[in-house]
Amino acid sequence: TPSSFTQLLRRPSPKLIPNPKQQPLRNITHDSCSNDSNNNINNNNNNPLHPNDVVKQICLTIRSKPRWENTLLSDFPTVTFLDPNKAVNAAKTFLDFTKYVPDSVGFESYVRCLCESGMVEDALQVFDEMRKRGVCPLLETWNCVLRGCIKDGRVDVVWKLYGEMMELGVGVDVDTVDCLIQAFCLEKNVSKGYELLRQMLDDGYVPNKVSFDKLVFDFILDRKYPRVSALLHIMIAKGVNPDLYTYQQIVHGLCLKRMQREGLRIFNDLKDRGYAPDRIMYTTMIHGLCKIKWIGEARKLWFEMIQKGIRPNLYTYNTLLYGYFKIGDIENALNLYKEMKDKGYGETLIAYNTMINGRLEDGLNLLHELVDHGLRPSSASYGPLIEKLYETKRIDEAKNLWNEMQEKGVEPASVCINDDVIIGLSNKGYVAAGIYWLAYMVKNRLLPRQKTFENLIGVLSQKDMLDVGQIALGHMFKIGAANPLSPRIVILWECGYCIKGM
């Protein structure tokens, strides 16, 4: 980031980058649609058409029927043309099918639409094509792409794009710097984000509230409470008043750091000062209390919320259900689950996952039941079951469930946090699977215990598989967990080579 934003915080006019070749724009969307205009896309069997086929029919109508704009709605009575959730997919299919090349304004609108719909990878492809064509997008579009990358967790792309902005001389504004502050926070470098915020303030600019909220939350997680207090005072002084969401983030952060007592004090203090907590804030506080088994306090807030006319939703019900299971109150948990089903919340993935985690003895049956109801299991569905099977030494059953999870394309995020899974797999002979899970932990920045590495090297040494052990050590060095090597790992490694006669 630059040393001063005084000269950079400006909005430039659109700028063309010379490109003498001016090659025709390549296909800017996926090549998944056929170009053959002779394809029969009429719906002759009365089955519902795929949205892409509908778009193709509309394109043909526009190109072949005079005054099509007068009859389009009647020709396609079942199509909702103004549904914003489907607009971006329709635009993609339209551009691909017709090979239409929009102007720079159209391109930028399309990129922003893709970003706002969460289709960041597609947006980046189109964005890249724009620049290859010689068009420097407006700052508004740069910022939209940066925000999309932030939401998608693509911090590396954020810094790459920002570097390109600097090379092209694109001025930045407050929205740009908001993205940079959030990027620092995503990298767990909240102090750098705070420095950038202070730098902006010194240059006479005030960041948007989203930057303050993000820094407040991350400083809570880092237990840097004086910084939190300083930020709140800065917000008030600069006219960016903390609101209910800001305080909800504080309460949530405190609960994550097992400081529920302090979180509850702030929650009650807010009510005394005239704030009216909403359903999200009540749910956050109830969940925090349930995590430390303060079910009595959680129930008080539950009934207080209902008394104030705030009805529990799926997440609020699920939170209290989790709390009952946490203290082993199966009777109240089942009664609450029955109430959830009566209100239409029972047969949902969230509810099933909580029931699976709370009643592991019935977990496999519940897993099959949720599939029968047309739900797709998640890592939270499989994780507790797999961990329980490993704890009870039922390794083969756990491996089968793990294979099923992979076949369904479910990422094993929550399962991999349990280091014992890696050792259990390796001990049973599933070494490749154990190494895969270790690599997955490293990829997701989850730090396994040193003991896990030591045990894994020990297993591999006994099985005469030190070549695989080198892979494990590579993962250890990658995250700094084996620098320096522990004495036990060195001994195990040397013993393994002695066994091999090396």
Short mmCIF file of C-alpha atoms in Angstrom, two decimals:
data_model
loop_
_atom_site.label_atom_id
_atom_site.label_comp_id
_atom_site.label_asym_id
_atom_site.label_seq_id
_atom_site.Cartn_x
_atom_site.Cartn_y
_atom_site.Cartn_z
CA THR A 1 0.00 0.00 0.00
CA PRO A 2 1.23 3.53 -0.71
CA SER A 3 2.60 5.76 2.04
CA SER A 4 -0.03 8.44 1.54
CA PHE A 5 -3.53 8.41 0.11
CA THR A 6 -3.76 12.18 -0.32
CA GLN A 7 -3.04 12.05 -4.04
CA LEU A 8 -4.39 8.57 -4.70
CA LEU A 9 -7.89 9.07 -3.32
CA ARG A 10 -9.42 10.38 -6.49
CA ARG A 11 -11.78 9.02 -9.14
CA PRO A 12 -10.23 9.01 -12.60
CA SER A 13 -12.08 9.22 -15.88
CA PRO A 14 -12.20 6.04 -18.02
CA LYS A 15 -8.90 5.47 -19.71
CA LEU A 16 -8.11 3.53 -22.86
CA ILE A 17 -4.92 1.52 -22.95
CA PRO A 18 -3.43 1.46 -26.47
CA ASN A 19 -3.83 -1.91 -28.12
CA PRO A 20 -2.90 -1.70 -31.82
CA LYS A 21 -3.98 -5.22 -32.64
CA GLN A 22 -7.55 -4.73 -31.38
CA GLN A 23 -8.26 -8.42 -31.77
CA PRO A 24 -11.92 -9.49 -31.75
CA LEU A 25 -13.07 -10.40 -28.28
CA ARG A 26 -12.88 -14.08 -27.57
CA ASN A 27 -15.88 -15.91 -26.17
CA ILE A 28 -16.22 -14.34 -22.72
CA THR A 29 -18.31 -17.10 -21.16
CA HIS A 30 -17.97 -20.84 -20.77
CA ASP A 31 -18.03 -22.85 -23.98
CA SER A 32 -20.76 -25.07 -22.63
CA CYS A 33 -23.48 -24.05 -25.09
CA SER A 34 -23.65 -25.24 -28.64
CA ASN A 35 -23.29 -22.78 -31.53
CA ASP A 36 -25.48 -24.83 -33.81
CA SER A 37 -28.51 -22.68 -34.53
CA ASN A 38 -30.17 -25.64 -36.19
CA ASN A 39 -30.50 -27.43 -32.86
CA ASN A 40 -34.11 -28.27 -32.12
CA ILE A 41 -34.84 -26.44 -28.90
CA ASN A 42 -38.61 -26.61 -29.01
CA ASN A 43 -40.23 -28.35 -26.11
CA ASN A 44 -42.05 -31.15 -27.90
CA ASN A 45 -42.55 -33.48 -24.94
CA ASN A 46 -44.17 -30.97 -22.54
CA ASN A 47 -41.31 -31.34 -20.07
CA PRO A 48 -40.10 -28.14 -18.38
CA LEU A 49 -37.33 -26.51 -20.39
CA HIS A 50 -33.95 -25.83 -18.89
CA PRO A 51 -33.41 -22.06 -18.41
CA ASN A 52 -30.59 -22.14 -20.97
CA ASP A 53 -32.96 -23.61 -23.56
CA VAL A 54 -35.51 -20.89 -22.79
CA VAL A 55 -32.85 -18.26 -23.42
CA LYS A 56 -31.99 -19.90 -26.75
CA GLN A 57 -35.62 -19.82 -27.80
CA ILE A 58 -35.91 -16.17 -26.83
CA CYS A 59 -32.75 -15.36 -28.79
CA LEU A 60 -34.13 -17.05 -31.90
CA THR A 61 -37.41 -15.19 -31.47
CA ILE A 62 -35.63 -11.84 -31.22
CA ARG A 63 -33.58 -12.56 -34.34
CA SER A 64 -36.38 -13.92 -36.50
CA LYS A 65 -39.73 -12.46 -35.44
CA PRO A 66 -40.77 -8.91 -36.45
CA ARG A 67 -41.91 -6.68 -33.57
CA TRP A 68 -40.92 -9.39 -31.11
CA GLU A 69 -40.96 -6.89 -28.24
CA ASN A 70 -44.76 -6.64 -28.49
CA THR A 71 -45.38 -10.37 -28.10
CA LEU A 72 -42.45 -11.60 -26.00
CA LEU A 73 -44.40 -11.77 -22.73
CA SER A 74 -47.30 -13.65 -24.31
CA ASP A 75 -44.97 -15.98 -26.23
CA PHE A 76 -43.28 -17.01 -22.98
CA PRO A 77 -45.99 -16.73 -20.30
CA THR A 78 -44.17 -18.96 -17.79
CA VAL A 79 -40.95 -16.95 -17.85
CA THR A 80 -40.35 -14.29 -15.19
CA PHE A 81 -38.20 -11.81 -17.07
CA LEU A 82 -37.59 -9.53 -14.11
CA ASP A 83 -36.21 -12.14 -11.67
CA PRO A 84 -32.84 -10.64 -10.63
CA ASN A 85 -31.59 -13.98 -9.32
CA LYS A 86 -31.76 -15.48 -12.81
CA ALA A 87 -30.69 -12.41 -14.75
CA VAL A 88 -26.97 -13.10 -14.66
CA ASN A 89 -27.34 -16.70 -15.88
CA ALA A 90 -29.61 -15.50 -18.66
CA ALA A 91 -27.03 -12.88 -19.62
CA LYS A 92 -24.27 -15.50 -19.72
CA THR A 93 -26.28 -17.79 -21.97
CA PHE A 94 -27.38 -14.90 -24.18
CA LEU A 95 -23.80 -13.69 -24.75
CA ASP A 96 -22.54 -17.19 -25.43
CA PHE A 97 -25.36 -18.17 -27.76
CA THR A 98 -25.52 -14.96 -29.80
CA LYS A 99 -21.78 -14.11 -29.70
CA TYR A 100 -22.90 -10.58 -29.03
CA VAL A 101 -20.06 -8.23 -28.02
CA PRO A 102 -21.30 -5.45 -25.72
CA ASP A 103 -19.68 -2.05 -25.47
CA SER A 104 -17.52 -1.05 -22.50
CA VAL A 105 -20.54 0.11 -20.50
CA GLY A 106 -22.25 -3.23 -21.09
CA PHE A 107 -19.12 -5.13 -20.13
CA GLU A 108 -18.80 -3.26 -16.86
CA SER A 109 -22.47 -3.79 -16.00
CA TYR A 110 -22.04 -7.50 -16.73
CA VAL A 111 -18.92 -7.77 -14.54
CA ARG A 112 -20.67 -6.02 -11.65
CA CYS A 113 -23.71 -8.26 -12.07
CA LEU A 114 -21.50 -11.37 -11.92
CA CYS A 115 -19.74 -10.13 -8.78
CA GLU A 116 -22.96 -9.23 -7.01
CA SER A 117 -24.30 -12.72 -7.82
CA GLY A 118 -21.24 -14.37 -6.28
CA MET A 119 -19.89 -15.59 -9.64
CA VAL A 120 -16.44 -14.18 -8.99
CA GLU A 121 -14.47 -16.54 -11.22
CA ASP A 122 -16.66 -15.68 -14.21
CA ALA A 123 -16.35 -11.99 -13.39
CA LEU A 124 -12.56 -12.23 -13.30
CA GLN A 125 -12.52 -13.91 -16.73
CA VAL A 126 -14.64 -11.16 -18.28
CA PHE A 127 -12.66 -8.50 -16.43
CA ASP A 128 -9.43 -9.90 -17.87
CA GLU A 129 -10.90 -9.89 -21.38
CA MET A 130 -11.89 -6.25 -21.02
CA ARG A 131 -8.36 -5.22 -20.20
CA LYS A 132 -6.89 -7.34 -22.99
CA ARG A 133 -9.22 -5.48 -25.32
CA GLY A 134 -7.66 -2.23 -24.19
CA VAL A 135 -10.31 -0.90 -21.84
CA CYS A 136 -9.43 0.31 -18.37
CA PRO A 137 -12.59 -0.21 -16.28
CA LEU A 138 -14.11 2.50 -14.15
CA LEU A 139 -13.05 2.63 -10.52
CA GLU A 140 -16.57 1.51 -9.55
CA THR A 141 -16.00 -1.74 -11.44
CA TRP A 142 -12.54 -2.29 -9.93
CA ASN A 143 -14.06 -1.86 -6.48
CA CYS A 144 -16.92 -4.23 -7.27
CA VAL A 145 -14.46 -6.95 -8.34
CA LEU A 146 -12.35 -6.33 -5.23
CA ARG A 147 -15.45 -6.68 -3.01
CA GLY A 148 -16.40 -9.89 -4.80
CA CYS A 149 -12.93 -11.33 -4.17
CA ILE A 150 -13.14 -10.33 -0.50
CA LYS A 151 -16.49 -12.12 -0.12
CA ASP A 152 -15.01 -15.15 -1.87
CA GLY A 153 -11.89 -15.12 0.32
CA ARG A 154 -9.61 -14.55 -2.68
CA VAL A 155 -7.12 -12.30 -0.90
CA ASP A 156 -4.31 -13.15 -3.33
CA VAL A 157 -6.42 -11.84 -6.20
CA VAL A 158 -7.22 -8.67 -4.25
CA TRP A 159 -3.53 -7.80 -3.95
CA LYS A 160 -2.88 -8.76 -7.57
CA LEU A 161 -5.66 -6.48 -8.81
CA TYR A 162 -4.55 -3.67 -6.53
CA GLY A 163 -1.03 -3.96 -7.94
CA GLU A 164 -2.44 -3.67 -11.45
CA MET A 165 -4.42 -0.60 -10.43
CA MET A 166 -1.21 1.04 -9.24
CA GLU A 167 0.64 0.11 -12.45
CA LEU A 168 -2.15 1.58 -14.60
CA GLY A 169 -2.36 4.73 -12.54
CA VAL A 170 -5.94 4.07 -11.47
CA GLY A 171 -6.74 6.26 -8.49
CA VAL A 172 -8.34 4.64 -5.48
CA ASP A 173 -11.08 5.88 -3.19
CA VAL A 174 -12.45 5.05 0.24
CA ASP A 175 -14.25 1.95 -1.06
CA THR A 176 -10.96 0.60 -2.44
CA VAL A 177 -9.19 1.08 0.87
CA ASP A 178 -12.10 -0.62 2.66
CA CYS A 179 -11.33 -3.71 0.57
CA LEU A 180 -7.63 -3.50 1.43
CA ILE A 181 -8.37 -3.24 5.15
CA GLN A 182 -10.62 -6.29 4.94
CA ALA A 183 -7.94 -8.14 2.96
CA PHE A 184 -5.45 -7.53 5.77
CA CYS A 185 -8.00 -8.85 8.27
CA LEU A 186 -8.61 -11.98 6.19
CA GLU A 187 -4.86 -12.58 6.24
CA LYS A 188 -4.95 -12.37 10.06
CA ASN A 189 -2.90 -9.18 9.80
CA VAL A 190 -5.36 -6.95 11.61
CA SER A 191 -2.63 -4.62 12.88
CA LYS A 192 -1.75 -3.72 9.28
CA GLY A 193 -5.41 -3.07 8.60
CA TYR A 194 -5.55 -0.77 11.60
CA GLU A 195 -2.43 1.10 10.40
CA LEU A 196 -4.10 1.64 7.04
CA LEU A 197 -7.23 2.96 8.72
CA ARG A 198 -5.18 5.38 10.83
CA GLN A 199 -3.34 6.48 7.72
CA MET A 200 -6.61 7.30 6.00
CA LEU A 201 -7.79 9.27 9.00
CA ASP A 202 -4.52 11.22 9.07
CA ASP A 203 -5.03 12.08 5.39
CA GLY A 204 -8.49 13.41 6.16
CA TYR A 205 -10.60 10.51 4.93
CA VAL A 206 -13.07 8.40 6.91
CA PRO A 207 -13.40 4.69 6.04
CA ASN A 208 -16.83 3.15 5.68
CA LYS A 209 -18.45 1.43 8.63
CA VAL A 210 -17.70 -2.02 7.21
CA SER A 211 -13.97 -1.47 7.86
CA PHE A 212 -14.55 -0.36 11.44
CA ASP A 213 -16.81 -3.36 12.12
CA LYS A 214 -14.30 -5.80 10.65
CA LEU A 215 -11.42 -4.37 12.68
CA VAL A 216 -13.50 -4.35 15.88
CA PHE A 217 -14.39 -8.02 15.44
CA ASP A 218 -10.85 -9.12 14.61
CA PHE A 219 -9.33 -7.19 17.51
CA ILE A 220 -11.82 -8.94 19.81
CA LEU A 221 -10.56 -12.27 18.46
CA ASP A 222 -6.97 -11.13 19.06
CA ARG A 223 -7.93 -10.06 22.61
CA LYS A 224 -6.69 -6.51 21.93
CA TYR A 225 -9.49 -4.83 23.82
CA PRO A 226 -7.85 -1.37 24.13
CA ARG A 227 -7.86 -1.21 20.31
CA VAL A 228 -11.56 -2.10 20.29
CA SER A 229 -12.29 0.73 22.70
CA ALA A 230 -10.17 3.13 20.62
CA LEU A 231 -12.02 2.15 17.44
CA LEU A 232 -15.42 2.71 19.03
CA HIS A 233 -14.35 6.18 20.17
CA ILE A 234 -13.00 6.98 16.68
CA MET A 235 -16.27 5.83 15.11
CA ILE A 236 -18.30 8.14 17.35
CA ALA A 237 -15.90 11.06 16.83
CA LYS A 238 -16.04 10.68 13.04
CA GLY A 239 -19.81 10.33 12.87
CA VAL A 240 -19.74 6.61 12.04
CA ASN A 241 -21.90 5.61 14.98
CA PRO A 242 -21.70 2.01 16.22
CA ASP A 243 -25.03 0.31 15.68
CA LEU A 244 -26.63 -2.95 16.75
CA TYR A 245 -24.56 -4.91 14.21
CA THR A 246 -21.32 -3.46 15.63
CA TYR A 247 -22.24 -4.55 19.14
CA GLN A 248 -23.49 -7.90 17.90
CA GLN A 249 -20.02 -8.48 16.43
CA ILE A 250 -18.47 -7.60 19.79
CA VAL A 251 -20.75 -10.01 21.66
CA HIS A 252 -20.14 -12.72 19.06
CA GLY A 253 -16.37 -12.27 19.27
CA LEU A 254 -16.39 -12.43 23.05
CA CYS A 255 -18.42 -15.64 22.96
CA LEU A 256 -15.97 -17.15 20.48
CA LYS A 257 -13.16 -16.40 22.92
CA ARG A 258 -15.11 -18.04 25.77
CA MET A 259 -15.87 -14.71 27.43
CA GLN A 260 -19.64 -15.23 27.56
CA ARG A 261 -19.95 -13.56 30.94
CA GLU A 262 -18.54 -10.31 29.50
CA GLY A 263 -20.66 -10.73 26.38
CA LEU A 264 -23.81 -11.10 28.49
CA ARG A 265 -22.87 -8.01 30.49
CA ILE A 266 -22.57 -5.95 27.29
CA PHE A 267 -25.81 -7.47 25.97
CA ASN A 268 -27.72 -6.43 29.09
CA ASP A 269 -26.00 -3.04 29.16
CA LEU A 270 -27.19 -2.36 25.62
CA LYS A 271 -30.79 -3.03 26.65
CA ASP A 272 -30.40 -0.67 29.61
CA ARG A 273 -29.15 2.03 27.23
CA GLY A 274 -32.23 1.75 25.05
CA TYR A 275 -31.03 -0.61 22.32
CA ALA A 276 -33.52 -3.23 21.18
CA PRO A 277 -31.65 -6.45 20.33
CA ASP A 278 -33.00 -8.20 17.25
CA ARG A 279 -33.38 -11.91 16.55
CA ILE A 280 -29.79 -12.22 15.31
CA MET A 281 -28.36 -10.72 18.48
CA TYR A 282 -30.57 -12.86 20.73
CA THR A 283 -29.56 -15.96 18.79
CA THR A 284 -25.88 -15.02 19.06
CA MET A 285 -26.10 -14.59 22.83
CA ILE A 286 -28.19 -17.74 23.34
CA HIS A 287 -25.66 -19.74 21.34
CA GLY A 288 -22.78 -18.35 23.38
CA LEU A 289 -24.52 -19.32 26.62
CA CYS A 290 -25.34 -22.80 25.33
CA LYS A 291 -21.67 -23.38 24.48
CA ILE A 292 -20.73 -23.01 28.16
CA LYS A 293 -23.84 -24.91 29.31
CA TRP A 294 -25.61 -21.90 30.83
CA ILE A 295 -28.94 -23.25 29.66
CA GLY A 296 -30.89 -21.45 32.38
CA GLU A 297 -29.66 -18.04 31.17
CA ALA A 298 -30.21 -19.10 27.56
CA ARG A 299 -33.83 -20.06 28.28
CA LYS A 300 -34.42 -16.71 30.00
CA LEU A 301 -33.33 -14.91 26.84
CA TRP A 302 -35.43 -17.29 24.74
CA PHE A 303 -38.64 -16.43 26.59
CA GLU A 304 -37.68 -12.74 26.84
CA MET A 305 -37.31 -12.64 23.07
CA ILE A 306 -40.71 -14.27 22.51
CA GLN A 307 -42.31 -11.92 25.04
CA LYS A 308 -41.00 -8.97 23.02
CA GLY A 309 -42.71 -10.31 19.92
CA ILE A 310 -39.59 -11.72 18.26
CA ARG A 311 -40.36 -15.19 16.97
CA PRO A 312 -37.56 -17.78 16.96
CA ASN A 313 -36.48 -18.88 13.51
CA LEU A 314 -34.68 -22.02 12.36
CA TYR A 315 -31.31 -20.82 13.67
CA THR A 316 -32.67 -19.78 17.07
CA TYR A 317 -34.41 -23.14 17.51
CA ASN A 318 -31.29 -24.96 16.38
CA THR A 319 -29.16 -23.05 18.89
CA LEU A 320 -31.31 -24.04 21.86
CA LEU A 321 -31.54 -27.61 20.53
CA TYR A 322 -27.73 -27.70 20.50
CA GLY A 323 -27.73 -26.41 24.10
CA TYR A 324 -30.03 -29.17 25.33
CA PHE A 325 -27.84 -31.83 23.74
CA LYS A 326 -24.76 -30.11 25.18
CA ILE A 327 -25.97 -30.79 28.74
CA GLY A 328 -27.45 -34.18 27.89
CA ASP A 329 -31.08 -33.07 28.33
CA ILE A 330 -32.44 -35.44 25.68
CA GLU A 331 -36.07 -35.11 26.79
CA ASN A 332 -36.21 -31.34 26.32
CA ALA A 333 -34.18 -31.65 23.12
CA LEU A 334 -36.67 -34.08 21.58
CA ASN A 335 -39.62 -31.97 22.73
CA LEU A 336 -38.05 -28.90 21.13
CA TYR A 337 -37.34 -30.85 17.95
CA LYS A 338 -40.99 -31.90 17.80
CA GLU A 339 -41.96 -28.23 18.11
CA MET A 340 -39.52 -27.41 15.32
CA LYS A 341 -41.14 -30.01 13.06
CA ASP A 342 -44.59 -28.63 13.84
CA LYS A 343 -43.39 -25.19 12.71
CA GLY A 344 -41.76 -26.56 9.56
CA TYR A 345 -38.16 -26.33 10.77
CA GLY A 346 -37.55 -30.00 11.55
CA GLU A 347 -36.78 -31.49 8.16
CA THR A 348 -33.93 -29.11 7.32
CA LEU A 349 -30.23 -29.83 6.97
CA ILE A 350 -29.34 -27.59 9.92
CA ALA A 351 -31.77 -29.39 12.23
CA TYR A 352 -30.66 -32.84 11.06
CA ASN A 353 -26.99 -31.95 11.58
CA THR A 354 -27.68 -30.85 15.14
CA MET A 355 -29.64 -34.03 15.82
CA ILE A 356 -26.83 -36.15 14.34
CA ASN A 357 -24.27 -34.42 16.53
CA GLY A 358 -26.49 -34.73 19.60
CA ARG A 359 -27.56 -38.34 19.09
CA LEU A 360 -24.60 -40.08 17.51
CA GLU A 361 -26.02 -43.51 18.34
CA ASP A 362 -28.83 -42.77 15.85
CA GLY A 363 -26.57 -40.75 13.54
CA LEU A 364 -26.42 -43.17 10.63
CA ASN A 365 -30.20 -43.55 10.59
CA LEU A 366 -30.63 -39.77 10.70
CA LEU A 367 -28.10 -39.41 7.87
CA HIS A 368 -30.12 -41.78 5.69
CA GLU A 369 -33.33 -40.03 6.73
CA LEU A 370 -32.14 -36.61 5.63
CA VAL A 371 -31.14 -38.05 2.24
CA ASP A 372 -34.60 -39.63 1.92
CA HIS A 373 -36.08 -36.16 2.44
CA GLY A 374 -34.13 -34.87 -0.55
CA LEU A 375 -31.47 -33.04 1.47
CA ARG A 376 -27.77 -33.09 0.57
CA PRO A 377 -25.50 -33.97 3.52
CA SER A 378 -22.75 -31.50 4.41
CA SER A 379 -19.43 -31.87 6.21
CA ALA A 380 -21.33 -31.11 9.43
CA SER A 381 -23.49 -34.18 8.71
CA TYR A 382 -20.58 -36.55 8.22
CA GLY A 383 -17.99 -35.03 10.56
CA PRO A 384 -19.38 -36.00 13.98
CA LEU A 385 -20.21 -39.51 12.78
CA ILE A 386 -16.75 -40.12 11.37
CA GLU A 387 -15.07 -38.77 14.50
CA LYS A 388 -17.27 -40.97 16.70
CA LEU A 389 -16.43 -44.04 14.61
CA TYR A 390 -12.71 -43.32 14.96
CA GLU A 391 -13.04 -42.83 18.71
CA THR A 392 -14.67 -46.27 18.97
CA LYS A 393 -11.99 -47.84 16.71
CA ARG A 394 -14.50 -48.61 13.93
CA ILE A 395 -11.97 -47.47 11.34
CA ASP A 396 -13.36 -49.39 8.34
CA GLU A 397 -16.86 -47.99 8.86
CA ALA A 398 -15.41 -44.51 9.20
CA LYS A 399 -13.39 -44.98 6.00
CA ASN A 400 -16.51 -46.11 4.13
CA LEU A 401 -18.36 -43.03 5.33
CA TRP A 402 -15.40 -40.90 4.32
CA ASN A 403 -15.44 -42.46 0.82
CA GLU A 404 -19.17 -41.73 0.58
CA MET A 405 -18.50 -38.14 1.57
CA GLN A 406 -15.87 -37.79 -1.17
CA GLU A 407 -18.14 -39.38 -3.77
CA LYS A 408 -20.78 -36.78 -2.98
CA GLY A 409 -18.22 -34.00 -3.35
CA VAL A 410 -18.44 -32.92 0.30
CA GLU A 411 -15.32 -31.19 1.61
CA PRO A 412 -14.21 -32.82 4.90
CA ALA A 413 -13.61 -29.49 6.65
CA SER A 414 -14.92 -30.20 10.12
CA VAL A 415 -13.61 -33.77 10.20
CA CYS A 416 -10.03 -32.78 9.46
CA ILE A 417 -9.77 -30.69 12.59
CA ASN A 418 -9.62 -33.93 14.56
CA ASP A 419 -5.96 -35.01 14.45
CA ASP A 420 -6.85 -38.53 15.61
CA VAL A 421 -8.45 -39.21 12.24
CA ILE A 422 -5.06 -38.92 10.50
CA ILE A 423 -3.41 -41.38 12.89
CA GLY A 424 -6.39 -43.75 12.83
CA LEU A 425 -6.29 -43.97 9.05
CA SER A 426 -2.53 -44.47 8.93
CA ASN A 427 -2.52 -47.12 11.68
CA LYS A 428 -5.15 -49.09 9.80
CA GLY A 429 -3.10 -48.98 6.59
CA TYR A 430 -4.93 -46.13 4.87
CA VAL A 431 -1.75 -44.08 4.68
CA ALA A 432 -2.64 -42.18 1.51
CA ALA A 433 -5.92 -41.07 3.07
CA GLY A 434 -4.10 -39.95 6.22
CA ILE A 435 -1.65 -37.86 4.19
CA TYR A 436 -4.55 -36.41 2.18
CA TRP A 437 -6.24 -35.20 5.36
CA LEU A 438 -2.98 -33.76 6.63
CA ALA A 439 -2.56 -31.83 3.37
CA TYR A 440 -6.16 -30.64 3.62
CA MET A 441 -5.53 -29.28 7.11
CA VAL A 442 -2.46 -27.39 5.89
CA LYS A 443 -4.34 -26.03 2.87
CA ASN A 444 -7.06 -24.66 5.14
CA ARG A 445 -4.55 -23.18 7.58
CA LEU A 446 -5.50 -25.62 10.34
CA LEU A 447 -2.45 -26.31 12.49
CA PRO A 448 -2.25 -29.97 13.56
CA ARG A 449 -0.69 -30.80 16.89
CA GLN A 450 3.05 -31.56 17.00
CA LYS A 451 2.12 -34.92 18.49
CA THR A 452 0.09 -35.73 15.37
CA PHE A 453 3.15 -35.29 13.17
CA GLU A 454 5.30 -37.34 15.54
CA ASN A 455 2.78 -40.19 15.65
CA LEU A 456 2.36 -40.12 11.88
CA ILE A 457 6.13 -40.33 11.31
CA GLY A 458 6.24 -43.18 13.83
CA VAL A 459 3.53 -45.11 11.95
CA LEU A 460 5.22 -44.55 8.59
CA SER A 461 8.59 -45.58 10.04
CA GLN A 462 7.14 -48.85 11.34
CA LYS A 463 5.49 -49.53 7.98
CA ASP A 464 8.76 -48.88 6.09
CA MET A 465 7.15 -45.95 4.24
CA LEU A 466 9.63 -43.14 4.84
CA ASP A 467 9.20 -41.92 1.26
CA VAL A 468 5.64 -41.04 2.25
CA GLY A 469 7.05 -39.59 5.46
CA GLN A 470 8.96 -37.08 3.38
CA ILE A 471 5.62 -35.81 2.06
CA ALA A 472 4.37 -35.41 5.62
CA LEU A 473 7.53 -33.53 6.58
CA GLY A 474 7.04 -31.30 3.56
CA HIS A 475 3.60 -30.32 4.85
CA MET A 476 5.07 -29.73 8.30
CA PHE A 477 7.76 -27.39 6.98
CA LYS A 478 5.17 -25.60 4.83
CA ILE A 479 3.32 -24.33 7.89
CA GLY A 480 6.38 -23.97 10.10
CA ALA A 481 5.39 -26.81 12.42
CA ALA A 482 8.65 -28.72 11.86
CA ASN A 483 11.13 -25.89 12.05
CA PRO A 484 13.15 -27.01 13.89
CA LEU A 485 12.44 -30.74 13.95
CA SER A 486 11.52 -32.08 17.35
CA PRO A 487 14.03 -34.56 18.87
CA ARG A 488 11.39 -37.32 18.78
CA ILE A 489 10.83 -36.92 15.04
CA VAL A 490 14.60 -37.05 14.43
CA ILE A 491 14.88 -40.26 16.46
CA LEU A 492 11.89 -41.85 14.70
CA TRP A 493 13.29 -40.87 11.33
CA GLU A 494 16.74 -42.32 12.12
CA CYS A 495 15.18 -45.53 13.43
CA GLY A 496 13.20 -45.88 10.24
CA TYR A 497 16.30 -45.62 8.10
CA CYS A 498 18.10 -48.14 10.33
CA ILE A 499 15.25 -50.59 9.74
CA LYS A 500 15.65 -50.10 6.00
CA GLY A 501 19.38 -50.68 6.32
CA MET A 502 20.32 -47.19 5.13
#
